[in-house]
Coordinates of C-alpha atoms in Angstrom, one line a residue:
M392 CA 87.4 62.9 90.5
E393 CA 90.8 63.0 92.2
Y394 CA 91.3 65.7 94.8
A395 CA 94.7 67.1 95.7
E396 CA 96.2 66.7 99.2
P397 CA 94.9 69.4 101.5
V398 CA 97.4 72.2 102.2
I399 CA 96.2 72.5 105.9
K400 CA 96.1 68.9 107.1
E401 CA 95.4 69.5 110.8
V402 CA 95.0 72.2 113.4
R403 CA 95.7 71.6 117.1
L404 CA 94.3 74.0 119.7
E405 CA 95.8 74.0 123.2
N406 CA 94.3 76.3 125.8
F407 CA 92.8 78.4 123.0
M408 CA 89.5 80.0 123.9
S409 CA 87.0 77.2 124.8
H410 CA 89.4 74.5 123.6
R411 CA 91.6 72.8 126.1
Y412 CA 93.2 70.4 123.7
T413 CA 91.6 69.8 120.3
R414 CA 92.9 68.2 117.2
V415 CA 91.0 68.7 113.9
K416 CA 92.1 66.8 110.8
F417 CA 91.1 68.1 107.4
N418 CA 90.6 66.3 104.1
S419 CA 90.5 67.2 100.5
G420 CA 87.3 68.8 99.2
V421 CA 84.8 70.4 101.6
N422 CA 85.3 70.2 105.4
L423 CA 81.9 71.0 106.9
I424 CA 82.2 72.0 110.6
I425 CA 78.8 71.9 112.3
G426 CA 77.6 72.2 115.8
P427 CA 75.3 74.4 118.0
N428 CA 75.9 78.0 118.5
G429 CA 78.6 78.7 121.1
A430 CA 80.2 75.2 120.7
G431 CA 83.5 76.6 119.6
K432 CA 83.2 76.2 115.8
S433 CA 84.5 79.6 114.9
S434 CA 87.4 79.2 117.4
I435 CA 88.8 76.6 115.0
L436 CA 88.9 79.0 112.1
L437 CA 90.1 81.8 114.3
G438 CA 92.9 79.4 115.5
I439 CA 93.9 78.8 111.9
S440 CA 94.0 82.5 111.2
V441 CA 96.1 83.2 114.4
G442 CA 98.4 80.3 113.5
L443 CA 99.0 81.7 110.0
G444 CA 99.7 85.1 111.4
Q445 CA 96.8 86.9 109.7
S446 CA 96.9 90.5 111.0
Y447 CA 93.1 90.8 110.6
T448 CA 92.7 88.6 113.7
E449 CA 94.9 90.9 115.7
R450 CA 93.0 94.2 115.1
G451 CA 90.6 95.2 117.9
R452 CA 91.6 92.4 120.3
R453 CA 94.5 91.3 122.4
L454 CA 96.1 87.9 121.6
S455 CA 96.3 87.2 125.4
D456 CA 92.5 87.3 125.4
L457 CA 92.4 84.2 123.2
I458 CA 94.1 82.1 125.9
R459 CA 91.7 79.8 127.8
H460 CA 90.6 81.3 131.1
G461 CA 92.8 80.3 134.0
E462 CA 95.8 79.4 131.8
D463 CA 99.0 81.4 131.2
I464 CA 100.0 80.1 127.8
G465 CA 98.1 78.9 124.8
R466 CA 99.3 77.2 121.6
V467 CA 98.0 76.8 118.0
T468 CA 99.7 74.2 115.8
I469 CA 98.9 73.9 112.1
V470 CA 100.1 70.9 110.1
V471 CA 100.9 72.2 106.6
S472 CA 101.7 70.0 103.6
N473 CA 105.2 70.7 102.3
E474 CA 104.5 68.7 99.1
P475 CA 105.3 70.7 95.9
R476 CA 102.4 72.5 94.3
N477 CA 103.0 73.4 90.7
G478 CA 106.6 72.4 91.3
V479 CA 106.9 74.8 94.3
K480 CA 107.3 73.8 98.0
P481 CA 106.2 76.3 100.6
F482 CA 109.2 75.7 102.8
P483 CA 112.0 74.5 100.4
N484 CA 114.6 74.6 103.2
L485 CA 112.7 71.9 105.1
R486 CA 113.0 68.3 103.9
S487 CA 109.9 67.0 105.7
R488 CA 106.7 66.3 103.8
E489 CA 104.8 68.1 106.6
V490 CA 105.6 71.3 108.4
F491 CA 104.3 71.9 112.0
I492 CA 103.7 75.6 112.3
T493 CA 103.2 76.6 116.0
R494 CA 102.3 79.9 117.5
Y495 CA 102.7 80.4 121.2
L496 CA 100.6 82.9 123.1
R497 CA 101.5 84.1 126.6
R498 CA 99.3 85.9 129.1
D499 CA 101.9 88.7 129.3
G500 CA 101.3 89.5 125.6
T501 CA 104.4 87.9 124.1
Y502 CA 104.2 85.5 121.3
W503 CA 106.4 83.7 118.7
F504 CA 106.2 81.3 115.8
E505 CA 108.0 78.0 115.3
A506 CA 108.3 75.8 112.2
N507 CA 109.2 72.2 113.1
G508 CA 110.5 73.4 116.4
R509 CA 112.7 76.2 115.0
Q510 CA 111.7 79.8 115.8
I511 CA 110.8 81.8 112.7
S512 CA 109.4 85.3 112.1
R513 CA 105.9 86.0 110.9
S514 CA 107.2 87.5 107.6
E515 CA 109.3 84.3 107.0
L516 CA 106.2 82.2 107.7
Q517 CA 104.0 84.2 105.3
R518 CA 106.6 84.3 102.6
G519 CA 106.5 80.4 102.6
L520 CA 102.7 80.4 102.4
M521 CA 102.7 82.9 99.6
R522 CA 104.9 80.6 97.5
I523 CA 101.9 78.4 97.0
G524 CA 99.4 81.2 96.7
L525 CA 98.1 81.1 100.3
N526 CA 98.0 84.8 101.3
P527 CA 97.0 85.0 104.9
E528 CA 96.3 88.7 104.6
N529 CA 93.6 88.2 102.0
M530 CA 90.4 88.5 104.0
L531 CA 88.4 86.5 101.4
I532 CA 90.6 83.4 101.9
V533 CA 89.2 83.1 105.4
M534 CA 85.8 84.8 105.5
H535 CA 85.2 85.2 109.2
Q536 CA 81.9 85.3 111.0
G537 CA 80.1 88.6 110.4
L538 CA 82.1 89.5 107.3
V539 CA 79.0 88.9 105.1
E540 CA 76.8 91.2 107.2
Q541 CA 79.6 93.8 107.5
F542 CA 79.8 94.0 103.7
A543 CA 76.4 95.6 103.5
Y544 CA 77.7 98.5 105.5
L545 CA 80.7 99.2 103.3
S546 CA 80.8 102.2 101.0
P547 CA 81.3 101.6 97.2
Q548 CA 84.9 102.6 97.7
E549 CA 85.5 100.1 100.6
S550 CA 83.8 97.4 98.5
L551 CA 86.2 98.0 95.7
V552 CA 89.1 97.7 98.0
I553 CA 87.9 94.2 99.0
V554 CA 87.7 93.2 95.4
E555 CA 91.2 94.6 94.7
D556 CA 92.7 92.9 97.7
A557 CA 91.0 89.6 96.7
V558 CA 92.4 89.5 93.2
G559 CA 95.8 91.0 94.0
L560 CA 95.2 94.5 92.7
G561 CA 95.2 96.1 96.2
S562 CA 98.9 96.6 96.4
F563 CA 98.9 97.8 92.8
R564 CA 96.3 100.5 93.5
R565 CA 97.9 101.4 96.8
G566 CA 101.1 101.8 94.8
I567 CA 99.3 104.2 92.5
L568 CA 97.9 106.2 95.4
A569 CA 101.3 106.3 97.0
A570 CA 102.7 107.5 93.7
M571 CA 99.9 110.2 93.6
Q572 CA 100.9 111.3 97.1
E573 CA 104.5 111.3 96.0
L574 CA 103.4 113.4 92.9
G575 CA 101.8 115.8 95.3
E576 CA 105.0 116.1 97.2
V577 CA 106.9 116.5 93.9
V578 CA 104.5 119.2 92.8
E579 CA 104.9 121.0 96.1
K580 CA 108.7 120.6 95.9
E581 CA 108.5 122.0 92.3
R582 CA 106.4 124.9 93.5
K583 CA 108.8 125.7 96.4
T584 CA 111.7 125.4 94.0
M585 CA 110.0 127.7 91.5
E586 CA 109.5 130.2 94.4
L587 CA 113.2 129.9 95.2
L588 CA 114.0 130.3 91.6
Q589 CA 111.9 133.5 91.3
R590 CA 113.6 135.0 94.4
A591 CA 117.0 133.9 93.1
E592 CA 116.2 135.4 89.7
E593 CA 115.2 138.7 91.4
A594 CA 118.4 138.7 93.4
L595 CA 120.4 137.8 90.3
K596 CA 118.7 140.6 88.3
Y597 CA 119.8 143.2 90.9
W598 CA 123.4 141.9 91.0
D599 CA 123.4 141.5 87.2
E600 CA 122.6 145.2 86.9
Q601 CA 125.4 146.0 89.3
Y602 CA 127.6 143.6 87.5
Q603 CA 126.9 145.3 84.1
K604 CA 127.6 148.6 85.8
Y605 CA 130.8 147.1 87.2
L606 CA 131.8 145.9 83.7
R607 CA 131.0 149.3 82.2
L608 CA 132.8 151.1 84.9
M609 CA 135.9 148.9 84.4
K610 CA 135.7 149.6 80.7
L611 CA 135.4 153.3 81.2
R612 CA 138.2 153.3 83.8
E613 CA 140.4 151.4 81.3
E614 CA 139.5 153.9 78.6
L615 CA 140.1 156.8 81.0
S616 CA 143.5 155.3 81.9
R617 CA 144.3 155.0 78.2
L618 CA 143.1 158.5 77.5
R619 CA 145.2 159.9 80.3
G620 CA 148.2 158.1 78.8
E621 CA 147.3 159.5 75.4
L622 CA 147.0 163.0 76.9
A623 CA 150.3 162.7 78.7
W624 CA 152.0 161.8 75.4
A625 CA 150.1 164.5 73.5
L626 CA 151.5 167.0 76.0
V627 CA 155.0 165.5 75.6
K628 CA 154.6 165.8 71.8
K629 CA 153.5 169.4 72.3
R630 CA 156.4 170.1 74.6
E631 CA 158.8 168.4 72.2
K632 CA 157.5 170.8 69.5
E633 CA 158.1 173.7 71.8
V634 CA 161.6 172.5 72.5
E635 CA 162.3 172.0 68.8
N636 CA 161.0 175.5 68.0
L637 CA 163.1 177.0 70.7
R638 CA 166.2 175.1 69.5
Q639 CA 165.5 176.4 66.0
E640 CA 165.1 179.9 67.3
L641 CA 168.4 179.6 69.3
S642 CA 170.1 178.3 66.2
R643 CA 168.8 181.2 64.2
V644 CA 170.0 183.7 66.9
S645 CA 173.4 182.0 67.1
G646 CA 173.6 182.3 63.3
E647 CA 172.8 186.0 63.4
I648 CA 175.4 186.6 66.1
E649 CA 178.0 184.7 64.0
K650 CA 177.0 186.6 60.9
Y651 CA 177.2 190.0 62.6
S652 CA 180.4 189.2 64.4
A653 CA 182.0 188.3 61.0
E654 CA 180.8 191.6 59.6
I655 CA 182.1 193.5 62.6
R656 CA 185.5 191.8 62.2
K657 CA 185.5 192.7 58.5
L658 CA 184.5 196.3 59.4
H659 CA 187.3 196.5 62.0
G660 CA 189.8 195.3 59.3
E661 CA 188.6 198.0 56.9
I662 CA 188.8 200.6 59.8
R663 CA 192.4 199.6 60.6
L664 CA 193.3 200.0 56.9
K665 CA 191.5 203.4 56.8
L666 CA 193.4 204.5 59.9
S667 CA 196.7 203.4 58.5
R668 CA 196.1 205.2 55.2
A669 CA 194.9 208.3 57.1
D670 CA 198.1 208.3 59.2
E671 CA 200.1 208.1 56.0
L672 CA 198.2 210.9 54.3
E673 CA 198.3 213.1 57.4
R674 CA 202.1 212.8 57.6
K675 CA 202.4 213.7 53.9
V676 CA 200.1 216.7 54.3
L677 CA 202.2 217.9 57.2
E678 CA 205.2 217.5 54.9
G679 CA 203.4 219.9 52.5
A680 CA 201.4 217.7 50.2
V681 CA 198.4 220.0 50.3
K682 CA 196.8 218.2 47.4
L683 CA 196.2 215.2 49.6
V684 CA 194.0 217.1 52.1
S685 CA 190.9 216.3 50.1
E686 CA 191.7 212.6 50.0
L687 CA 192.4 212.6 53.7
K688 CA 189.2 214.3 54.4
N689 CA 187.2 211.7 52.4
L690 CA 189.2 209.0 54.0
L691 CA 188.3 210.2 57.5
L692 CA 184.6 210.5 56.5
S693 CA 184.7 206.9 55.2
Y694 CA 186.4 205.9 58.5
G695 CA 183.6 207.5 60.5
D696 CA 181.0 205.7 58.5
L697 CA 182.7 202.3 59.0
L698 CA 183.2 202.9 62.7
A699 CA 179.5 203.8 63.1
E700 CA 178.5 200.8 61.1
A701 CA 180.7 198.6 63.3
R702 CA 179.2 200.2 66.5
V703 CA 175.7 199.4 65.2
R704 CA 176.5 195.8 64.5
E705 CA 178.2 195.5 67.9
Y706 CA 175.0 196.8 69.5
V707 CA 172.9 194.3 67.6
V708 CA 175.3 191.4 68.5
A709 CA 175.0 192.5 72.2
G710 CA 171.2 192.3 71.9
L711 CA 171.3 189.0 70.1
K712 CA 173.7 187.5 72.8
E713 CA 171.3 188.6 75.5
E714 CA 168.5 187.0 73.5
E715 CA 170.6 183.9 73.1
K716 CA 171.2 183.7 76.8
K717 CA 167.5 183.9 77.5
L718 CA 166.8 181.3 74.9
R719 CA 169.4 178.9 76.4
M720 CA 167.8 179.4 79.8
Q721 CA 164.3 178.7 78.4
L722 CA 165.6 175.7 76.5
K723 CA 167.1 174.3 79.7
K724 CA 163.8 174.7 81.6
L725 CA 161.8 173.3 78.7
A726 CA 164.1 170.3 78.4
K727 CA 163.8 169.6 82.1
K728 CA 160.1 169.9 82.0
L729 CA 160.0 167.7 78.9
E730 CA 162.0 165.1 80.8
E731 CA 159.6 165.2 83.7
E732 CA 156.6 164.9 81.4
I733 CA 158.1 162.0 79.5
G734 CA 158.7 160.2 82.8
E735 CA 155.1 160.8 83.9
A736 CA 153.8 159.7 80.5
E737 CA 155.9 156.5 80.6
S738 CA 154.4 155.7 84.0
L739 CA 151.0 155.8 82.4
S740 CA 151.5 153.9 79.2
P741 CA 154.0 153.1 76.4
R742 CA 154.5 155.9 74.0
I743 CA 151.4 156.7 72.0
D744 CA 151.8 158.6 68.7
T745 CA 148.4 160.4 68.7
P746 CA 147.3 162.8 66.0
R747 CA 144.9 164.5 68.4
S748 CA 145.5 167.6 70.3
P749 CA 145.5 167.6 74.2
E750 CA 142.3 169.7 74.1
E751 CA 140.5 167.0 72.1
I752 CA 141.7 164.3 74.5
E753 CA 140.7 166.4 77.5
E754 CA 137.2 166.8 76.1
E755 CA 136.8 163.1 75.8
I756 CA 138.2 162.6 79.3
R757 CA 135.6 165.0 80.7
R758 CA 132.9 163.0 78.8
I759 CA 134.0 159.7 80.3
E760 CA 134.4 161.2 83.8
L761 CA 130.8 162.4 83.5
E762 CA 129.6 158.9 82.5
I763 CA 131.5 157.3 85.4
A764 CA 129.9 159.8 87.8
S765 CA 126.5 159.0 86.3
L766 CA 126.9 155.3 87.1
G767 CA 127.0 156.1 90.8
E768 CA 128.5 153.9 93.5
V769 CA 129.0 150.2 92.7
P770 CA 129.2 147.9 95.8
S771 CA 132.8 146.6 96.3
E772 CA 131.5 143.0 96.6
T773 CA 129.7 143.2 93.2
L774 CA 131.9 140.6 91.4
E775 CA 131.8 138.1 94.3
A776 CA 128.1 138.6 94.9
Y777 CA 127.3 138.3 91.2
E778 CA 129.3 135.0 90.9
K779 CA 127.6 133.7 94.0
Y780 CA 124.1 134.5 93.0
K781 CA 124.6 133.3 89.5
A782 CA 125.9 129.9 90.7
E783 CA 122.9 129.7 93.1
Y784 CA 120.5 130.6 90.4
E785 CA 122.0 128.0 88.0
E786 CA 121.8 125.4 90.8
I787 CA 118.2 126.2 91.6
R788 CA 117.3 126.3 87.9
K789 CA 118.7 122.8 87.5
R790 CA 116.7 121.7 90.4
A791 CA 113.6 123.3 89.0
I792 CA 114.2 121.5 85.6
E793 CA 114.8 118.2 87.4
A794 CA 111.7 118.7 89.5
A795 CA 109.6 119.4 86.4
E796 CA 111.1 116.4 84.7
N797 CA 110.4 114.2 87.7
R798 CA 106.8 115.5 87.8
E799 CA 106.2 114.8 84.1
R800 CA 107.8 111.4 84.4
L801 CA 105.8 110.6 87.5
Q802 CA 102.6 111.9 85.9
K803 CA 103.2 109.7 82.8
D804 CA 104.0 106.7 85.0
I805 CA 100.8 107.3 87.1
E806 CA 98.6 107.6 84.0
E807 CA 100.0 104.4 82.6
R808 CA 99.6 102.6 85.9
K809 CA 96.0 104.0 86.1
R810 CA 95.3 102.7 82.6
I811 CA 96.6 99.2 83.5
W812 CA 94.6 99.3 86.8
R813 CA 91.4 100.3 84.9
D814 CA 91.9 97.6 82.3
R815 CA 92.5 95.0 84.9
I816 CA 89.7 96.0 87.3
L817 CA 87.2 96.3 84.5
K818 CA 88.1 92.8 83.3
V819 CA 87.9 91.4 86.9
V820 CA 84.5 93.1 87.6
E821 CA 83.2 91.9 84.3
E822 CA 84.1 88.3 85.1
V823 CA 82.9 88.6 88.7
N824 CA 79.7 90.1 87.4
K825 CA 79.0 87.1 85.1
Q826 CA 79.6 84.7 88.0
Y827 CA 77.6 86.8 90.4
Q828 CA 74.6 86.9 88.1
S829 CA 74.9 83.1 87.5
F830 CA 75.0 82.4 91.3
L831 CA 72.3 85.0 92.0
A832 CA 70.0 83.2 89.5
R833 CA 70.4 80.0 91.5
V834 CA 68.8 81.7 94.5
G835 CA 66.1 83.4 92.4
G836 CA 67.6 86.8 92.0
V837 CA 68.9 89.2 89.4
G838 CA 71.5 92.0 89.8
E839 CA 74.7 93.4 88.7
V840 CA 78.2 94.3 89.9
R841 CA 79.4 97.5 88.3
L842 CA 82.2 100.0 88.7
V843 CA 81.5 103.7 89.5
N844 CA 83.8 106.7 89.0
V845 CA 86.4 104.4 87.4
E846 CA 88.2 107.4 85.8
D847 CA 88.9 108.7 89.3
I848 CA 91.0 106.1 91.1
E849 CA 90.5 107.8 94.5
A850 CA 86.7 108.0 94.1
A851 CA 86.2 104.7 92.2
G852 CA 83.9 102.3 93.9
L853 CA 81.8 99.2 93.4
N854 CA 78.0 99.0 93.4
L855 CA 76.2 95.8 94.0
T856 CA 72.5 95.5 93.0
A857 CA 70.1 92.7 93.5
G858 CA 66.4 92.0 93.2
F859 CA 64.3 89.0 94.1
R860 CA 60.9 87.6 93.0
G861 CA 60.6 90.0 90.0
I862 CA 61.4 93.1 92.0
E863 CA 63.7 95.6 90.1
P864 CA 67.3 95.3 91.4
V865 CA 68.2 97.9 94.0
E866 CA 71.6 98.9 95.4
L867 CA 72.6 96.7 98.3
N868 CA 72.9 98.5 101.7
P869 CA 71.7 97.7 105.2
Y870 CA 68.3 99.1 104.5
T871 CA 67.3 97.4 101.2
L872 CA 65.9 93.9 100.7
S873 CA 65.1 91.5 103.5
G874 CA 67.9 90.2 105.7
G875 CA 68.0 86.8 104.1
E876 CA 67.9 88.2 100.5
R877 CA 70.6 90.7 101.3
I878 CA 72.8 87.9 102.8
A879 CA 72.1 85.6 99.8
A880 CA 73.1 88.4 97.4
I881 CA 76.3 89.2 99.2
M882 CA 77.2 85.5 99.5
C883 CA 76.8 85.1 95.8
F884 CA 79.1 88.1 95.2
L885 CA 81.7 86.9 97.7
L886 CA 81.7 83.4 96.3
A887 CA 82.0 84.8 92.8
L888 CA 84.9 86.9 94.0
Q889 CA 86.5 84.1 96.0
S890 CA 86.6 81.9 92.9
H891 CA 89.1 84.4 91.4
I892 CA 91.5 83.9 94.2
K893 CA 94.4 81.6 93.3
S894 CA 94.7 80.0 96.7
P895 CA 94.8 76.3 97.7
F896 CA 92.7 77.0 100.8
R897 CA 89.4 78.8 101.4
A898 CA 87.2 79.1 104.5
I899 CA 83.7 80.5 105.2
D900 CA 82.3 80.9 108.7
E901 CA 78.5 80.9 109.3
F902 CA 77.2 82.7 106.2
E903 CA 73.5 81.7 106.6
V904 CA 72.4 84.3 109.1
H905 CA 68.7 85.3 108.3
M906 CA 68.8 83.0 105.2
D907 CA 65.9 80.7 104.5
P908 CA 66.6 76.9 104.0
Q909 CA 66.1 77.1 100.3
N910 CA 68.7 79.8 99.8
R911 CA 71.1 78.2 102.3
A912 CA 70.9 75.0 100.4
A913 CA 71.5 76.8 97.1
I914 CA 74.6 78.6 98.5
L915 CA 76.0 75.4 99.9
N916 CA 75.5 73.7 96.6
I917 CA 77.4 76.5 94.9
I918 CA 80.2 75.9 97.4
F919 CA 80.2 72.2 96.7
E920 CA 80.1 72.9 93.0
L921 CA 83.1 75.2 93.3
S922 CA 84.9 72.5 95.2
R923 CA 84.3 70.0 92.4
E924 CA 85.5 72.6 89.8
N925 CA 88.6 73.2 91.9
P926 CA 89.8 69.8 93.2
D927 CA 93.1 71.3 94.2
V928 CA 91.4 73.7 96.6
E929 CA 90.7 72.8 100.3
Y930 CA 87.4 74.3 101.7
I931 CA 86.3 74.7 105.3
V932 CA 82.7 75.7 105.8
I933 CA 81.3 76.4 109.2
S934 CA 77.5 76.1 109.8
P935 CA 75.3 75.6 112.9
Q936 CA 73.1 73.1 111.0
P937 CA 73.8 69.9 109.1
F938 CA 73.2 69.6 105.4
K939 CA 71.7 66.7 103.4
P940 CA 72.4 65.2 101.1
L941 CA 76.1 65.6 101.4
P942 CA 78.1 65.3 98.1
E943 CA 81.1 63.1 97.8
N944 CA 84.4 64.2 99.2
T945 CA 82.7 66.1 102.1
T946 CA 84.1 65.7 105.6
V947 CA 81.8 66.5 108.5
I948 CA 83.3 67.7 111.7
V949 CA 81.0 68.1 114.7
V950 CA 81.9 70.5 117.5
Q951 CA 80.2 70.4 120.9
K952 CA 80.8 72.1 124.2
V953 CA 80.6 70.2 127.4
R954 CA 81.0 72.1 130.7
G955 CA 82.7 75.0 129.0
V956 CA 85.2 72.8 127.0
S957 CA 84.9 72.3 123.3
Y958 CA 85.3 68.9 121.8
V959 CA 85.5 67.7 118.1
Q960 CA 84.1 64.6 116.6
A961 CA 84.9 63.8 113.0

């Protein structure tokens, strides 16, 4: 079988923990690091983690504590293959086949990275490694000493987080949880917006009532103004009628005067004729014409009647002239008053030809004035306030609609992402469970990996059960099974999980605590088998004891400590 070139070809430790200067070269397949406890085996793996910038190594410790005692500066150099993997180079901007990644550590706490002598950031380094699937932040790529034992203390929820991070679903789930938190903020924002909307609606309701009163008041005032104009023109019309009647009366009186004056003139003509005839008859009677006395007498009687009739008519004419004078004075006054009323009416409105009487119009005016009074006072700022609160209400209503739409959209998005997460995690757990049961059978056990509370992403967890020697499987925790059985079961699970990681590099540090030789051999054989099944993956396994027989393509690296200094022999 042909194995791919190792991705991590060498690590150099300078003034790092117990190593003064150590070079460890790695080969394809399994690199088995052995040596007594305290020799500095784990320091090699820790150095690789520090050199790759794994943040896990920086929690709970100071990097300056990793510098060898008595030294001010330490250095870790990792030689990484820059050959293309699946057509992708980790550092495409570097032409060399190998990249020397160096991390400097100073006692004052400062540190930095270099790649082929050029300073780079940790994010730049990790982006390059991620191009070939080597995620330094995945804790199952480098399983540090104690991780196996720590797993037993994890809650189902914490165990599931490890699985998700291992298979690349961790960020997906964290994205869902972040979206749920965002949804909570959106819901809270919607609630506050609805409260604002309710208050704005109450304020708008008040000002809308005032606005409707304002509109009604404006309409009533407009109607009142029209009615006052109509009343003014109705009074003008009435006054014009009075003037017309007075003119007709004046015309009648003037006609009477003219008629009586003509009669008087006629009577005076007849009187003059009578007087002339009487003078003539009187002269003749005096001359002796006695027979004319009777005619003279009758003539004088007729004269008296005519004179009396003329005097009566003259008296009537005098009365009529007095009446005419009064009528002319009244007409003058009425004409002046009419002129004033026309001017006042014109100031109110154009001429209105109304069929109604002033009394009818005044009655309607009183009704409208009563309605205006019943409306009460309307604030002077009503129009401006109504427009302001209406605009505010519309703005808040739009925000409320937008918030509701955002909530609905986010809810749908979250539900869809939850569905995808459930489908993926169920598939992963199903596959891991099959591998776990297969590995567990190799160490004489039975068990299951199963999801709990999968419908609730926040409460979802992973339960691990195992049983040995015919004992019913029980849930794994620090208080079930023996130490060796518990470690064996957890190793079977972690190896099953690790096999799902698409990484060209995997490392395991001292897994066999409390494990009997038979189970240790079975676990190592599983690791060797995984190495054969994945010839493009480089393995580093740390163990305090040697293993025989060693399969092909296994490199043994022996670490010893002499007088406080670690040495490596390959």
